[in-house]
Short mmCIF file of C-alpha atoms and ligand atoms in Angstrom, two decimals:
data_model
loop_
_atom_site.label_atom_id
_atom_site.label_comp_id
_atom_site.label_asym_id
_atom_site.label_seq_id
_atom_site.Cartn_x
_atom_site.Cartn_y
_atom_site.Cartn_z
CA MET A 17 98.99 79.88 131.25
CA ILE A 18 100.85 76.70 132.17
CA ILE A 19 104.55 76.71 132.99
CA ALA A 20 105.96 73.16 132.99
CA ILE A 21 109.19 72.53 134.91
CA ASP A 22 110.67 69.05 134.61
CA GLY A 23 113.93 67.54 135.75
CA PRO A 24 115.56 64.90 137.92
CA GLU A 25 115.66 64.69 141.71
CA ALA A 26 117.38 67.58 143.51
CA SER A 27 117.96 69.56 140.32
CA GLY A 28 116.34 72.53 142.08
CA LYS A 29 113.15 72.43 140.01
CA GLY A 30 110.76 72.29 142.99
CA THR A 31 112.31 75.24 144.81
CA VAL A 32 112.35 77.45 141.74
CA ALA A 33 108.87 76.34 140.64
CA LYS A 34 107.54 77.66 143.93
CA LEU A 35 109.44 80.95 143.58
CA ILE A 36 108.41 81.45 139.96
CA ALA A 37 104.78 80.79 140.90
CA GLN A 38 104.99 83.42 143.66
CA LYS A 39 106.70 85.92 141.39
CA TYR A 40 104.13 85.66 138.59
CA GLY A 41 101.11 85.17 140.89
CA PHE A 42 100.30 81.60 139.79
CA LEU A 43 99.54 78.55 141.89
CA HIS A 44 102.25 75.93 142.17
CA LEU A 45 101.51 72.21 141.82
CA ASP A 46 104.25 69.82 142.92
CA SER A 47 103.31 66.68 140.98
CA GLY A 48 105.99 64.63 142.75
CA LEU A 49 104.06 65.14 145.99
CA LEU A 50 101.02 63.40 144.46
CA TYR A 51 103.18 60.33 143.72
CA ARG A 52 104.81 60.60 147.17
CA LEU A 53 101.40 60.69 148.92
CA THR A 54 100.36 57.63 146.92
CA GLY A 55 103.59 55.83 147.82
CA VAL A 56 103.59 56.58 151.56
CA ASN A 57 100.27 54.76 151.86
CA LEU A 58 102.13 51.56 151.06
CA ILE A 59 105.08 51.98 153.44
CA GLY A 60 105.13 49.24 156.07
CA GLN A 61 102.74 46.96 154.15
CA ILE A 62 103.86 43.53 153.01
CA PHE A 63 102.85 42.44 149.51
CA GLN A 64 102.77 38.83 148.40
CA ASP A 65 103.80 39.72 144.87
CA ASN A 66 104.04 42.61 142.43
CA ALA A 67 100.39 42.23 141.41
CA ALA A 68 99.32 42.89 145.02
CA PHE A 69 101.62 45.95 145.17
CA VAL A 70 100.17 47.33 141.92
CA LYS A 71 96.60 46.78 143.16
CA ALA A 72 97.30 48.60 146.43
CA ALA A 73 99.08 51.45 144.61
CA ILE A 74 96.12 51.98 142.26
CA ALA A 75 93.71 51.96 145.23
CA ALA A 76 95.93 54.52 147.00
CA ALA A 77 96.11 56.75 143.91
CA HIS A 78 92.30 56.82 143.77
CA GLN A 79 92.32 58.50 147.20
CA ILE A 80 94.70 61.33 146.22
CA THR A 81 93.34 64.83 145.63
CA THR A 82 94.96 68.18 144.95
CA ASP A 83 93.28 69.68 148.05
CA ASN A 84 95.27 70.22 151.24
CA LEU A 85 98.75 69.74 149.79
CA ASP A 86 100.27 72.38 152.08
CA ASN A 87 101.13 70.21 155.08
CA PRO A 88 102.01 66.72 153.86
CA PRO A 89 103.16 64.09 156.39
CA ALA A 90 106.95 64.23 156.99
CA GLN A 91 107.32 60.72 155.54
CA ALA A 92 106.20 62.03 152.16
CA ARG A 93 109.33 64.19 151.97
CA SER A 94 111.72 61.51 153.24
CA MET A 95 114.15 59.47 151.15
CA GLN A 96 111.87 56.46 151.61
CA GLY A 97 108.90 58.54 150.46
CA GLY A 98 110.81 59.45 147.29
CA ILE A 99 111.73 55.83 146.59
CA MET A 100 108.13 54.66 147.08
CA ALA A 101 106.90 57.50 144.85
CA SER A 102 109.28 56.40 142.11
CA LYS A 103 108.07 52.78 142.49
CA VAL A 104 104.36 53.58 142.22
CA ALA A 105 105.12 56.01 139.37
CA VAL A 106 106.04 53.15 137.01
CA ILE A 107 102.43 51.87 137.12
CA PRO A 108 100.47 53.20 134.11
CA GLU A 109 97.09 53.27 135.94
CA VAL A 110 98.62 55.31 138.78
CA ARG A 111 100.12 57.73 136.24
CA ASN A 112 96.78 58.10 134.45
CA LEU A 113 94.98 58.94 137.70
CA ILE A 114 97.62 61.48 138.76
CA THR A 115 97.77 62.98 135.27
CA VAL A 116 94.00 63.58 135.25
CA LEU A 117 94.21 65.20 138.70
CA GLN A 118 96.84 67.63 137.43
CA GLN A 119 94.87 68.46 134.30
CA LYS A 120 91.71 69.11 136.34
CA PHE A 121 93.69 71.31 138.76
CA ALA A 122 94.98 73.42 135.87
CA ALA A 123 91.56 73.62 134.23
CA GLN A 124 90.09 74.90 137.51
CA GLN A 125 92.88 77.39 138.21
CA GLY A 126 93.46 78.63 134.67
CA SER A 127 97.16 79.22 135.30
CA ALA A 128 99.73 77.17 137.19
CA VAL A 129 103.39 76.33 137.52
CA VAL A 130 103.65 72.53 137.59
CA ASP A 131 106.87 70.64 138.28
CA GLY A 132 107.67 66.98 137.82
CA ARG A 133 109.14 64.50 135.35
CA ASP A 134 106.57 64.34 132.53
CA ILE A 135 104.79 67.68 132.70
CA GLY A 136 106.02 69.11 129.40
CA THR A 137 105.93 65.75 127.60
CA VAL A 138 102.68 64.08 128.75
CA VAL A 139 100.61 66.04 131.29
CA PHE A 140 100.71 69.41 129.49
CA PRO A 141 102.31 68.84 126.08
CA ASN A 142 100.84 72.21 125.01
CA ALA A 143 102.17 74.15 128.02
CA ASP A 144 102.92 77.78 127.22
CA LEU A 145 106.44 77.53 128.62
CA LYS A 146 108.58 74.49 129.37
CA PHE A 147 111.81 74.14 131.30
CA TRP A 148 114.14 71.17 131.69
CA VAL A 149 116.19 71.71 134.84
CA ILE A 150 119.32 69.64 135.43
CA ALA A 151 122.45 69.66 137.61
CA SER A 152 125.46 67.37 138.01
CA LEU A 153 124.99 64.23 140.10
CA GLU A 154 127.59 65.52 142.59
CA SER A 155 125.81 68.79 143.20
CA ARG A 156 122.40 67.14 143.42
CA ALA A 157 123.71 64.61 145.94
CA SER A 158 125.38 67.25 148.09
CA ARG A 159 122.19 69.37 148.11
CA ARG A 160 120.06 66.39 149.15
CA PHE A 161 122.66 65.33 151.72
CA ALA A 162 122.58 68.84 153.26
CA ASP A 163 118.74 68.70 153.39
CA TYR A 164 118.81 65.35 155.19
CA GLN A 165 121.53 66.50 157.61
CA ALA A 166 119.47 69.57 158.49
CA LYS A 167 116.62 67.18 159.33
CA GLY A 168 118.96 65.08 161.51
CA LYS A 169 119.02 62.07 159.16
CA ALA A 170 121.97 59.69 159.35
CA ASP A 171 122.26 58.85 155.63
CA THR A 172 125.80 59.19 154.26
CA LEU A 173 126.69 61.13 151.11
CA ALA A 174 127.45 57.80 149.38
CA GLN A 175 123.98 56.45 150.28
CA VAL A 176 122.28 59.63 149.09
CA THR A 177 124.24 59.54 145.81
CA ALA A 178 123.33 55.88 145.21
CA ALA A 179 119.65 56.57 145.97
CA ILE A 180 119.57 59.46 143.47
CA GLU A 181 121.23 57.33 140.78
CA ALA A 182 118.76 54.49 141.36
CA ARG A 183 115.80 56.89 141.19
CA ASP A 184 117.12 58.58 138.01
CA HIS A 185 117.45 55.16 136.44
CA ARG A 186 113.93 54.01 137.42
CA ASP A 187 112.32 57.33 136.42
CA SER A 188 114.04 57.54 133.03
CA THR A 189 113.77 53.90 131.95
CA ARG A 190 110.15 53.12 132.86
CA ALA A 191 107.85 52.38 129.92
CA ALA A 192 105.05 54.76 130.99
CA SER A 193 105.93 58.42 130.37
CA PRO A 194 109.60 58.23 131.31
CA MET A 195 111.42 61.30 132.58
CA LYS A 196 112.85 63.14 129.60
CA LYS A 197 113.32 66.59 128.16
CA ALA A 198 110.44 67.83 126.02
CA GLN A 199 111.86 68.82 122.65
CA ASP A 200 110.66 72.39 123.07
CA ALA A 201 111.80 72.77 126.72
CA HIS A 202 114.36 75.41 127.63
CA LEU A 203 117.37 73.83 129.35
CA ILE A 204 118.70 75.27 132.59
CA ASP A 205 121.74 73.73 134.27
CA THR A 206 121.67 74.74 137.94
CA THR A 207 125.02 73.14 138.90
CA LYS A 208 126.81 76.47 139.23
CA LEU A 209 123.83 78.73 139.87
CA SER A 210 122.37 80.00 143.14
CA ILE A 211 118.58 79.74 143.60
CA ASP A 212 118.30 83.45 142.78
CA GLY A 213 120.42 82.86 139.68
CA VAL A 214 118.06 80.13 138.48
CA VAL A 215 114.99 82.30 139.12
CA GLU A 216 116.67 85.13 137.20
CA ALA A 217 117.49 82.88 134.24
CA MET A 218 113.95 81.51 134.15
CA SER A 219 112.35 84.92 134.53
CA ALA A 220 114.43 86.30 131.64
CA TYR A 221 113.13 83.47 129.43
CA ILE A 222 109.53 83.87 130.63
CA ASP A 223 109.57 87.66 130.19
CA ALA A 224 111.03 87.35 126.70
CA LYS A 225 108.32 84.85 125.73
CA LEU A 226 105.55 86.97 127.25
CA ALA A 227 106.75 90.18 125.61
O1 DC B 310 109.91 65.33 142.34
P1 DC B 310 109.91 64.28 143.44
O2 DC B 310 111.28 63.88 143.89
O3 DC B 310 109.04 64.66 144.59
O4 DC B 310 109.23 62.97 142.75
C1 DC B 310 109.13 61.74 143.44
C2 DC B 310 108.95 60.64 142.42
O5 DC B 310 107.67 60.72 141.81
C3 DC B 310 109.94 60.62 141.27
O6 DC B 310 111.12 59.91 141.56
C4 DC B 310 109.16 59.97 140.15
C5 DC B 310 107.73 60.34 140.44
N1 DC B 310 107.25 61.43 139.60
C6 DC B 310 106.84 61.11 138.34
O7 DC B 310 106.97 59.97 137.91
N2 DC B 310 106.28 62.07 137.54
C7 DC B 310 106.15 63.32 137.98
N3 DC B 310 105.59 64.22 137.17
C8 DC B 310 106.60 63.67 139.26
C9 DC B 310 107.16 62.71 140.06
#
């Protein structure tokens, strides 16, 4: 069984994907982490032009595996890691490599909860259950801002908001598998829900479908 959970940055999809996986005894695959690990390889490098960036990104994506995803480097979870992930994620060859990795992971495991931007549309179009998780820009920005503050980061709320808007724009307007709701995905707006509330809403939908 595959449960696909897609949505924009800081919508809460990653947190609830993990909890839903625990609750139903499935493995969780955070597909964004695969793009982040690809992107962090390129941080600090200088590229002569876009072609050189694309070449390096494809080479980095070839090195990514779904093994040992439990303790990623801190940079992978940083704002810069997210921006780099979004930049490498526009490259079709990178997407193809990461898509195949996810499909192999699911084939090996049998069941999984996978979260990302294109899981229900491209990676697992035949997923048993699909969710599209959203929240207002204000609530997403204040959640991300709180995360960064807890980690001692100096970014302001305005900077975090602008970074989320820029990432939403890049992720939803790229030509290769842009972020969008699968037609058959169940919409959950987490703006006014607690994490427990989101897990409850998802579980009710899952249980009804399984019954
Ligand atoms: O979910 P996240 O914030 O960790 O994702 C980081 C970036 O990776 C996101 O901005 C776009 C890209 N991504 C993607 O293109 N497709 C996915 N399935 C997951 C992430």
